[in-house]
Amino acid sequence: MRRKKALVAGISAAALALTLAACGGSGGGDDKSDGFTNVEGAGGKNPDAKGPAPEVPGAKTGGDITVLAPDPDDGPTSLDPAGLWSVTDNAIAQDLLFRSLTTWQQDPDTGEYTLVPDLATDLGTPNSDFTEWKFTLKDGIKWENGDPVTAEEVKFGMERSFDADTFATGPGTSYSKPYFLGGDKYNGPYASGAKDFPAIQVDGNTLTLKMAKPFPEMDYYGIFPAMGPVPLDAKAPDYGLKPLSTGPYKIQSYEPNQKLVLVKNDQWDPATDPARHQYADTFTFEFGGDPTVAAKTVESDSGSTTLVTNVEGQDYTAAKQAGNDQNMIVGPQPCTSFVMPNYDKVKELQVRQALAFAYPYEDVWSAAGELPGVTRANGVTDDTLGFGLLPPGMAGRKAWNPEIDGETIQYDPEHAKQLLKEAGYDPGEYEVSFVYDATTPQGKAGAEQRKLGYEKSGFSVKMYPYTAGSLYDVWTDPNNKLYKKINLLGTAWCQDWPSPATFLPPILETGAAYNTGNFSESSVDDQMNEIRTLPVDQQADAWGELEQKVMTDYQPVINVGYYQGIFGVGSGIGGFNNDTTVGGAPDYRTTYVK
């Protein structure tokens, strides 16, 4: 899952992680430690969970909550379930708007998250080799207009996830198409000549899903809105502007990239829902605003019923020095942020290694308003974290912190020059180019530090400002004019569920949507396919070994930080939790107005 917002230096957000066995949350937000921490907790699965959801202690009904997602978070361009695959969008959709096969339930006492049934009566029944799954839908689930949700509508919603043209950056590209039988050739119900997809079969209220390869984690994939219903007459792309709700809230108004107002859905039945609540009367989301203004709103408590999804480090520091940080909470996020050299253009391993020594990590973080060692860290600030792909805490992970020509990775311009020399380039001969978010002073300052670091390390540099939206608009579009000019791209990736299988393929597999550097090695693709067929208890270690091999032999990415977020929580907000199941966003399911 990608981070929605783009880091001001040209990379999106990233952070720390969950274990394979469980997810964790930040409880009631009492821990304000400035340390860098792993997410802890052991929730597992509960196939027998029933609605209604466990009550949040002290929760009250009523009131209006405002959520500020400040610049550079530009919010959702569409709320179509098939295309939702970012932290910001999924948190809103999964918590408030759309129900799917499965979901996460939070324990109000421990803060732990557990996988539970949602639309389905249980967590699904696989066959012995996980190549077939059966899910039976509950009775009594309704659309916001009162119509019953049918298995045929769930099948249609799933089929839409295969449409790689309309939903090129949706989760179907990494899970539906490679895992479902025939998914590699099927392109959804809208494609010319497309017919009923036989890998998804309906018999009454039961769906049978046939897989092309073992998929033991289909129950986790069931959490995505793309694994939920869509009305049979829905047309793409218009449906994403006014989708129907099955969750506790529905859309009152929606301005893409700007504002979203949700009100209570009177057709939602809490008796069928083991995870969600309907405490607040309304949620109003505002995207792309001034981050300093957002921080001051909760710092001064002028917005007592306001949540801020991301407070910048400099604003947190200023508030702390003034003793006004009581409404700000530091929380972990299960993500990693990368610079991704274009593998077709930056061909030499030594050059990619040189780029790792040429990146002025702490200077970029500080210039961008972040706090090294608090909101940003990797092997630079703590050598136990390393510079690998998988975030700390992920099952199977071992810190990757190698010696390259006798030196461990850090900002070291002279060693970068030596590696460039080994690759056959004199200082100033090799040009690197990147695009950066120019909508804020911090974005420009971070980019300038990055440019300076590259130049001191023997590279010549071109950088291009971007103000038209998300940097992903450039990084994921080969036809974009700026894409054609640059050779350094980026991705910030968060786990889709607590498994390395949701991290390595989207970043490393040939043609993957967020493999923005176009890394492609057939031997790596083959090994990923082989790992997918292993017994479940062997997969995590196999993914960890593959990570070590890929980073050592190819270094297709440069890890530029694991992240923690700083949330602003107004004094009138109760039940706040940092929801690590979607990459570190407020848990809107448990939030209420005091």
PDB file of N, CA and C in Angstrom, residues 106-184:
ATOM      1  N   GLN A 106     -10.465  -3.879  16.519  1.00  0.00           N
ATOM      2  CA  GLN A 106      -9.542  -3.423  17.553  1.00  0.00           C
ATOM      3  C   GLN A 106     -10.060  -3.766  18.938  1.00  0.00           C
ATOM      4  N   ASP A 107      -9.166  -4.294  19.770  1.00  0.00           N
ATOM      5  CA  ASP A 107      -9.487  -4.550  21.170  1.00  0.00           C
ATOM      6  C   ASP A 107      -9.349  -3.232  21.932  1.00  0.00           C
ATOM      7  N   PRO A 108     -10.435  -2.677  22.456  1.00  0.00           N
ATOM      8  CA  PRO A 108     -10.356  -1.360  23.108  1.00  0.00           C
ATOM      9  C   PRO A 108      -9.495  -1.354  24.361  1.00  0.00           C
ATOM     10  N   ASP A 109      -9.252  -2.513  24.952  1.00  0.00           N
ATOM     11  CA  ASP A 109      -8.456  -2.568  26.171  1.00  0.00           C
ATOM     12  C   ASP A 109      -6.952  -2.649  25.891  1.00  0.00           C
ATOM     13  N   THR A 110      -6.568  -3.393  24.841  1.00  0.00           N
ATOM     14  CA  THR A 110      -5.143  -3.616  24.560  1.00  0.00           C
ATOM     15  C   THR A 110      -4.634  -2.832  23.358  1.00  0.00           C
ATOM     16  N   GLY A 111      -5.538  -2.364  22.502  1.00  0.00           N
ATOM     17  CA  GLY A 111      -5.115  -1.695  21.281  1.00  0.00           C
ATOM     18  C   GLY A 111      -4.711  -2.641  20.167  1.00  0.00           C
ATOM     19  N   GLU A 112      -4.773  -3.960  20.404  1.00  0.00           N
ATOM     20  CA  GLU A 112      -4.385  -4.930  19.389  1.00  0.00           C
ATOM     21  C   GLU A 112      -5.473  -5.067  18.327  1.00  0.00           C
ATOM     22  N   TYR A 113      -5.037  -5.426  17.113  1.00  0.00           N
ATOM     23  CA  TYR A 113      -5.963  -5.627  16.013  1.00  0.00           C
ATOM     24  C   TYR A 113      -6.010  -7.104  15.642  1.00  0.00           C
ATOM     25  N   THR A 114      -7.202  -7.575  15.335  1.00  0.00           N
ATOM     26  CA  THR A 114      -7.434  -8.969  14.991  1.00  0.00           C
ATOM     27  C   THR A 114      -8.228  -9.037  13.689  1.00  0.00           C
ATOM     28  N   LEU A 115      -7.859  -9.982  12.815  1.00  0.00           N
ATOM     29  CA  LEU A 115      -8.598 -10.187  11.574  1.00  0.00           C
ATOM     30  C   LEU A 115      -9.911 -10.895  11.880  1.00  0.00           C
ATOM     31  N   VAL A 116     -11.029 -10.316  11.414  1.00  0.00           N
ATOM     32  CA  VAL A 116     -12.351 -10.861  11.711  1.00  0.00           C
ATOM     33  C   VAL A 116     -13.209 -10.837  10.446  1.00  0.00           C
ATOM     34  N   PRO A 117     -14.312 -11.602  10.427  1.00  0.00           N
ATOM     35  CA  PRO A 117     -15.236 -11.548   9.288  1.00  0.00           C
ATOM     36  C   PRO A 117     -15.920 -10.188   9.207  1.00  0.00           C
ATOM     37  N   ASP A 118     -16.267  -9.788   7.989  1.00  0.00           N
ATOM     38  CA  ASP A 118     -17.006  -8.538   7.799  1.00  0.00           C
ATOM     39  C   ASP A 118     -18.292  -8.841   7.028  1.00  0.00           C
ATOM     40  N   LEU A 119     -18.251  -8.835   5.699  1.00  0.00           N
ATOM     41  CA  LEU A 119     -19.404  -9.284   4.923  1.00  0.00           C
ATOM     42  C   LEU A 119     -19.603 -10.789   5.060  1.00  0.00           C
ATOM     43  N   ALA A 120     -18.499 -11.507   5.218  1.00  0.00           N
ATOM     44  CA  ALA A 120     -18.547 -12.963   5.283  1.00  0.00           C
ATOM     45  C   ALA A 120     -18.913 -13.446   6.684  1.00  0.00           C
ATOM     46  N   THR A 121     -19.383 -14.684   6.745  1.00  0.00           N
ATOM     47  CA  THR A 121     -19.758 -15.270   8.027  1.00  0.00           C
ATOM     48  C   THR A 121     -18.546 -15.741   8.822  1.00  0.00           C
ATOM     49  N   ASP A 122     -17.425 -15.937   8.140  1.00  0.00           N
ATOM     50  CA  ASP A 122     -16.184 -16.353   8.799  1.00  0.00           C
ATOM     51  C   ASP A 122     -15.014 -15.835   7.966  1.00  0.00           C
ATOM     52  N   LEU A 123     -13.824 -16.344   8.184  1.00  0.00           N
ATOM     53  CA  LEU A 123     -12.642 -15.870   7.457  1.00  0.00           C
ATOM     54  C   LEU A 123     -12.360 -16.683   6.193  1.00  0.00           C
ATOM     55  N   GLY A 124     -13.355 -17.413   5.730  1.00  0.00           N
ATOM     56  CA  GLY A 124     -13.207 -18.184   4.511  1.00  0.00           C
ATOM     57  C   GLY A 124     -12.702 -19.587   4.788  1.00  0.00           C
ATOM     58  N   THR A 125     -13.013 -20.485   3.847  1.00  0.00           N
ATOM     59  CA  THR A 125     -12.585 -21.877   3.963  1.00  0.00           C
ATOM     60  C   THR A 125     -11.727 -22.231   2.756  1.00  0.00           C
ATOM     61  N   PRO A 126     -10.411 -22.453   2.974  1.00  0.00           N
ATOM     62  CA  PRO A 126      -9.551 -22.833   1.857  1.00  0.00           C
ATOM     63  C   PRO A 126      -9.514 -24.348   1.682  1.00  0.00           C
ATOM     64  N   ASN A 127      -9.114 -24.804   0.495  1.00  0.00           N
ATOM     65  CA  ASN A 127      -8.821 -26.222   0.337  1.00  0.00           C
ATOM     66  C   ASN A 127      -7.422 -26.499   0.879  1.00  0.00           C
ATOM     67  N   SER A 128      -6.941 -27.708   0.738  1.00  0.00           N
ATOM     68  CA  SER A 128      -5.704 -28.105   1.413  1.00  0.00           C
ATOM     69  C   SER A 128      -4.472 -27.373   0.913  1.00  0.00           C
ATOM     70  N   ASP A 129      -4.466 -26.965  -0.361  1.00  0.00           N
ATOM     71  CA  ASP A 129      -3.276 -26.277  -0.882  1.00  0.00           C
ATOM     72  C   ASP A 129      -3.529 -24.801  -1.168  1.00  0.00           C
ATOM     73  N   PHE A 130      -4.631 -24.258  -0.638  1.00  0.00           N
ATOM     74  CA  PHE A 130      -4.948 -22.819  -0.729  1.00  0.00           C
ATOM     75  C   PHE A 130      -5.130 -22.348  -2.177  1.00  0.00           C
ATOM     76  N   THR A 131      -5.586 -23.236  -3.052  1.00  0.00           N
ATOM     77  CA  THR A 131      -5.881 -22.842  -4.433  1.00  0.00           C
ATOM     78  C   THR A 131      -7.380 -22.642  -4.642  1.00  0.00           C
ATOM     79  N   GLU A 132      -8.164 -22.783  -3.593  1.00  0.00           N
ATOM     80  CA  GLU A 132      -9.594 -22.496  -3.671  1.00  0.00           C
ATOM     81  C   GLU A 132     -10.070 -22.014  -2.308  1.00  0.00           C
ATOM     82  N   TRP A 133     -10.881 -20.962  -2.334  1.00  0.00           N
ATOM     83  CA  TRP A 133     -11.449 -20.403  -1.104  1.00  0.00           C
ATOM     84  C   TRP A 133     -12.958 -20.276  -1.269  1.00  0.00           C
ATOM     85  N   LYS A 134     -13.690 -20.515  -0.176  1.00  0.00           N
ATOM     86  CA  LYS A 134     -15.135 -20.292  -0.157  1.00  0.00           C
ATOM     87  C   LYS A 134     -15.481 -19.281   0.937  1.00  0.00           C
ATOM     88  N   PHE A 135     -16.288 -18.287   0.565  1.00  0.00           N
ATOM     89  CA  PHE A 135     -16.785 -17.301   1.508  1.00  0.00           C
ATOM     90  C   PHE A 135     -18.306 -17.249   1.386  1.00  0.00           C
ATOM     91  N   THR A 136     -19.003 -17.347   2.511  1.00  0.00           N
ATOM     92  CA  THR A 136     -20.456 -17.213   2.538  1.00  0.00           C
ATOM     93  C   THR A 136     -20.825 -15.884   3.163  1.00  0.00           C
ATOM     94  N   LEU A 137     -21.699 -15.131   2.502  1.00  0.00           N
ATOM     95  CA  LEU A 137     -22.057 -13.793   2.963  1.00  0.00           C
ATOM     96  C   LEU A 137     -23.132 -13.854   4.055  1.00  0.00           C
ATOM     97  N   LYS A 138     -23.061 -12.894   4.960  1.00  0.00           N
ATOM     98  CA  LYS A 138     -24.087 -12.742   5.994  1.00  0.00           C
ATOM     99  C   LYS A 138     -25.394 -12.265   5.369  1.00  0.00           C
ATOM    100  N   ASP A 139     -26.471 -12.542   6.036  1.00  0.00           N
ATOM    101  CA  ASP A 139     -27.764 -11.951   5.689  1.00  0.00           C
ATOM    102  C   ASP A 139     -27.868 -10.576   6.340  1.00  0.00           C
ATOM    103  N   GLY A 140     -28.667  -9.713   5.738  1.00  0.00           N
ATOM    104  CA  GLY A 140     -29.003  -8.447   6.377  1.00  0.00           C
ATOM    105  C   GLY A 140     -28.072  -7.284   6.068  1.00  0.00           C
ATOM    106  N   ILE A 141     -27.086  -7.455   5.152  1.00  0.00           N
ATOM    107  CA  ILE A 141     -26.222  -6.336   4.765  1.00  0.00           C
ATOM    108  C   ILE A 141     -26.927  -5.525   3.684  1.00  0.00           C
ATOM    109  N   LYS A 142     -26.986  -4.220   3.863  1.00  0.00           N
ATOM    110  CA  LYS A 142     -27.727  -3.371   2.920  1.00  0.00           C
ATOM    111  C   LYS A 142     -26.853  -2.226   2.398  1.00  0.00           C
ATOM    112  N   TRP A 143     -27.212  -1.786   1.205  1.00  0.00           N
ATOM    113  CA  TRP A 143     -26.671  -0.532   0.668  1.00  0.00           C
ATOM    114  C   TRP A 143     -27.328   0.645   1.388  1.00  0.00           C
ATOM    115  N   GLU A 144     -26.783   1.819   1.211  1.00  0.00           N
ATOM    116  CA  GLU A 144     -27.348   3.010   1.858  1.00  0.00           C
ATOM    117  C   GLU A 144     -28.770   3.297   1.395  1.00  0.00           C
ATOM    118  N   ASN A 145     -29.163   2.776   0.207  1.00  0.00           N
ATOM    119  CA  ASN A 145     -30.526   3.000  -0.289  1.00  0.00           C
ATOM    120  C   ASN A 145     -31.511   1.935   0.182  1.00  0.00           C
ATOM    121  N   GLY A 146     -31.024   1.004   1.010  1.00  0.00           N
ATOM    122  CA  GLY A 146     -31.897  -0.024   1.555  1.00  0.00           C
ATOM    123  C   GLY A 146     -31.919  -1.320   0.778  1.00  0.00           C
ATOM    124  N   ASP A 147     -31.337  -1.349  -0.402  1.00  0.00           N
ATOM    125  CA  ASP A 147     -31.289  -2.584  -1.187  1.00  0.00           C
ATOM    126  C   ASP A 147     -30.339  -3.588  -0.539  1.00  0.00           C
ATOM    127  N   PRO A 148     -30.669  -4.880  -0.592  1.00  0.00           N
ATOM    128  CA  PRO A 148     -29.764  -5.879  -0.025  1.00  0.00           C
ATOM    129  C   PRO A 148     -28.506  -6.046  -0.871  1.00  0.00           C
ATOM    130  N   VAL A 149     -27.379  -6.286  -0.217  1.00  0.00           N
ATOM    131  CA  VAL A 149     -26.129  -6.594  -0.906  1.00  0.00           C
ATOM    132  C   VAL A 149     -26.158  -8.064  -1.306  1.00  0.00           C
ATOM    133  N   THR A 150     -25.827  -8.346  -2.569  1.00  0.00           N
ATOM    134  CA  THR A 150     -25.877  -9.716  -3.073  1.00  0.00           C
ATOM    135  C   THR A 150     -24.480 -10.248  -3.371  1.00  0.00           C
ATOM    136  N   ALA A 151     -24.373 -11.567  -3.437  1.00  0.00           N
ATOM    137  CA  ALA A 151     -23.104 -12.200  -3.794  1.00  0.00           C
ATOM    138  C   ALA A 151     -22.695 -11.829  -5.213  1.00  0.00           C
ATOM    139  N   GLU A 152     -23.678 -11.662  -6.103  1.00  0.00           N
ATOM    140  CA  GLU A 152     -23.356 -11.255  -7.473  1.00  0.00           C
ATOM    141  C   GLU A 152     -22.686  -9.882  -7.492  1.00  0.00           C
ATOM    142  N   GLU A 153     -23.096  -8.986  -6.587  1.00  0.00           N
ATOM    143  CA  GLU A 153     -22.490  -7.657  -6.521  1.00  0.00           C
ATOM    144  C   GLU A 153     -21.069  -7.734  -5.960  1.00  0.00           C
ATOM    145  N   VAL A 154     -20.836  -8.660  -5.035  1.00  0.00           N
ATOM    146  CA  VAL A 154     -19.474  -8.855  -4.535  1.00  0.00           C
ATOM    147  C   VAL A 154     -18.594  -9.421  -5.650  1.00  0.00           C
ATOM    148  N   LYS A 155     -19.121 -10.371  -6.396  1.00  0.00           N
ATOM    149  CA  LYS A 155     -18.386 -10.921  -7.548  1.00  0.00           C
ATOM    150  C   LYS A 155     -18.039  -9.811  -8.537  1.00  0.00           C
ATOM    151  N   PHE A 156     -19.011  -8.935  -8.832  1.00  0.00           N
ATOM    152  CA  PHE A 156     -18.767  -7.827  -9.767  1.00  0.00           C
ATOM    153  C   PHE A 156     -17.703  -6.884  -9.222  1.00  0.00           C
ATOM    154  N   GLY A 157     -17.765  -6.591  -7.915  1.00  0.00           N
ATOM    155  CA  GLY A 157     -16.740  -5.737  -7.327  1.00  0.00           C
ATOM    156  C   GLY A 157     -15.359  -6.337  -7.467  1.00  0.00           C
ATOM    157  N   MET A 158     -15.242  -7.636  -7.225  1.00  0.00           N
ATOM    158  CA  MET A 158     -13.961  -8.322  -7.381  1.00  0.00           C
ATOM    159  C   MET A 158     -13.495  -8.294  -8.834  1.00  0.00           C
ATOM    160  N   GLU A 159     -14.410  -8.540  -9.763  1.00  0.00           N
ATOM    161  CA  GLU A 159     -14.042  -8.567 -11.189  1.00  0.00           C
ATOM    162  C   GLU A 159     -13.502  -7.216 -11.643  1.00  0.00           C
ATOM    163  N   ARG A 160     -14.039  -6.147 -11.100  1.00  0.00           N
ATOM    164  CA  ARG A 160     -13.568  -4.816 -11.485  1.00  0.00           C
ATOM    165  C   ARG A 160     -12.103  -4.597 -11.085  1.00  0.00           C
ATOM    166  N   SER A 161     -11.640  -5.315 -10.042  1.00  0.00           N
ATOM    167  CA  SER A 161     -10.256  -5.134  -9.594  1.00  0.00           C
ATOM    168  C   SER A 161      -9.238  -5.604 -10.628  1.00  0.00           C
ATOM    169  N   PHE A 162      -9.677  -6.406 -11.605  1.00  0.00           N
ATOM    170  CA  PHE A 162      -8.770  -6.908 -12.641  1.00  0.00           C
ATOM    171  C   PHE A 162      -8.550  -5.894 -13.761  1.00  0.00           C
ATOM    172  N   ASP A 163      -9.283  -4.799 -13.747  1.00  0.00           N
ATOM    173  CA  ASP A 163      -9.204  -3.806 -14.816  1.00  0.00           C
ATOM    174  C   ASP A 163      -7.944  -2.963 -14.631  1.00  0.00           C
ATOM    175  N   ALA A 164      -6.858  -3.422 -15.217  1.00  0.00           N
ATOM    176  CA  ALA A 164      -5.569  -2.746 -15.037  1.00  0.00           C
ATOM    177  C   ALA A 164      -5.474  -1.450 -15.820  1.00  0.00           C
ATOM    178  N   ASP A 165      -6.397  -1.211 -16.725  1.00  0.00           N
ATOM    179  CA  ASP A 165      -6.386   0.049 -17.470  1.00  0.00           C
ATOM    180  C   ASP A 165      -7.055   1.155 -16.655  1.00  0.00           C
ATOM    181  N   THR A 166      -8.236   0.860 -16.131  1.00  0.00           N
ATOM    182  CA  THR A 166      -8.961   1.866 -15.354  1.00  0.00           C
ATOM    183  C   THR A 166      -8.368   2.047 -13.967  1.00  0.00           C
ATOM    184  N   PHE A 167      -7.936   0.925 -13.348  1.00  0.00           N
ATOM    185  CA  PHE A 167      -7.442   0.965 -11.970  1.00  0.00           C
ATOM    186  C   PHE A 167      -5.989   0.492 -11.928  1.00  0.00           C
ATOM    187  N   ALA A 168      -5.143   1.153 -12.697  1.00  0.00           N
ATOM    188  CA  ALA A 168      -3.754   0.706 -12.861  1.00  0.00           C
ATOM    189  C   ALA A 168      -2.975   0.720 -11.559  1.00  0.00           C
ATOM    190  N   THR A 169      -3.368   1.572 -10.618  1.00  0.00           N
ATOM    191  CA  THR A 169      -2.653   1.634  -9.343  1.00  0.00           C
ATOM    192  C   THR A 169      -3.517   1.114  -8.202  1.00  0.00           C
ATOM    193  N   GLY A 170      -4.420   0.195  -8.513  1.00  0.00           N
ATOM    194  CA  GLY A 170      -5.223  -0.449  -7.490  1.00  0.00           C
ATOM    195  C   GLY A 170      -4.614  -1.768  -7.057  1.00  0.00           C
ATOM    196  N   PRO A 171      -5.121  -2.374  -5.962  1.00  0.00           N
ATOM    197  CA  PRO A 171      -4.521  -3.594  -5.425  1.00  0.00           C
ATOM    198  C   PRO A 171      -4.659  -4.797  -6.335  1.00  0.00           C
ATOM    199  N   GLY A 172      -5.613  -4.759  -7.280  1.00  0.00           N
ATOM    200  CA  GLY A 172      -5.787  -5.886  -8.177  1.00  0.00           C
ATOM    201  C   GLY A 172      -4.563  -6.198  -9.000  1.00  0.00           C
ATOM    202  N   THR A 173      -3.726  -5.187  -9.246  1.00  0.00           N
ATOM    203  CA  THR A 173      -2.523  -5.422 -10.049  1.00  0.00           C
ATOM    204  C   THR A 173      -1.542  -6.338  -9.344  1.00  0.00           C
ATOM    205  N   SER A 174      -1.526  -6.322  -8.001  1.00  0.00           N
ATOM    206  CA  SER A 174      -0.580  -7.147  -7.253  1.00  0.00           C
ATOM    207  C   SER A 174      -1.187  -8.427  -6.702  1.00  0.00           C
ATOM    208  N   TYR A 175      -2.504  -8.502  -6.592  1.00  0.00           N
ATOM    209  CA  TYR A 175      -3.110  -9.652  -5.944  1.00  0.00           C
ATOM    210  C   TYR A 175      -4.153 -10.352  -6.810  1.00  0.00           C
ATOM    211  N   SER A 176      -5.125  -9.626  -7.366  1.00  0.00           N
ATOM    212  CA  SER A 176      -6.148 -10.285  -8.176  1.00  0.00           C
ATOM    213  C   SER A 176      -5.542 -10.892  -9.438  1.00  0.00           C
ATOM    214  N   LYS A 177      -4.815 -10.107 -10.189  1.00  0.00           N
ATOM    215  CA  LYS A 177      -4.321 -10.588 -11.476  1.00  0.00           C
ATOM    216  C   LYS A 177      -3.314 -11.739 -11.332  1.00  0.00           C
ATOM    217  N   PRO A 178      -2.342 -11.687 -10.426  1.00  0.00           N
ATOM    218  CA  PRO A 178      -1.402 -12.803 -10.354  1.00  0.00           C
ATOM    219  C   PRO A 178      -1.936 -14.039  -9.632  1.00  0.00           C
ATOM    220  N   TYR A 179      -2.878 -13.881  -8.713  1.00  0.00           N
ATOM    221  CA  TYR A 179      -3.292 -15.009  -7.886  1.00  0.00           C
ATOM    222  C   TYR A 179      -4.541 -15.728  -8.400  1.00  0.00           C
ATOM    223  N   PHE A 180      -5.517 -15.015  -8.924  1.00  0.00           N
ATOM    224  CA  PHE A 180      -6.748 -15.665  -9.362  1.00  0.00           C
ATOM    225  C   PHE A 180      -6.506 -16.418 -10.671  1.00  0.00           C
ATOM    226  N   LEU A 181      -7.133 -17.571 -10.807  1.00  0.00           N
ATOM    227  CA  LEU A 181      -6.971 -18.408 -11.988  1.00  0.00           C
ATOM    228  C   LEU A 181      -7.439 -17.658 -13.237  1.00  0.00           C
ATOM    229  N   GLY A 182      -6.534 -17.480 -14.185  1.00  0.00           N
ATOM    230  CA  GLY A 182      -6.853 -16.743 -15.405  1.00  0.00           C
ATOM    231  C   GLY A 182      -6.777 -15.247 -15.257  1.00  0.00           C
ATOM    232  N   GLY A 183      -6.386 -14.768 -14.080  1.00  0.00           N
ATOM    233  CA  GLY A 183      -6.348 -13.330 -13.834  1.00  0.00           C
ATOM    234  C   GLY A 183      -5.333 -12.591 -14.669  1.00  0.00           C
ATOM    235  N   ASP A 184      -4.262 -13.298 -15.088  1.00  0.00           N
ATOM    236  CA  ASP A 184      -3.228 -12.642 -15.893  1.00  0.00           C
ATOM    237  C   ASP A 184      -3.745 -12.248 -17.270  1.00  0.00           C
TER     238      ASP A 184
END
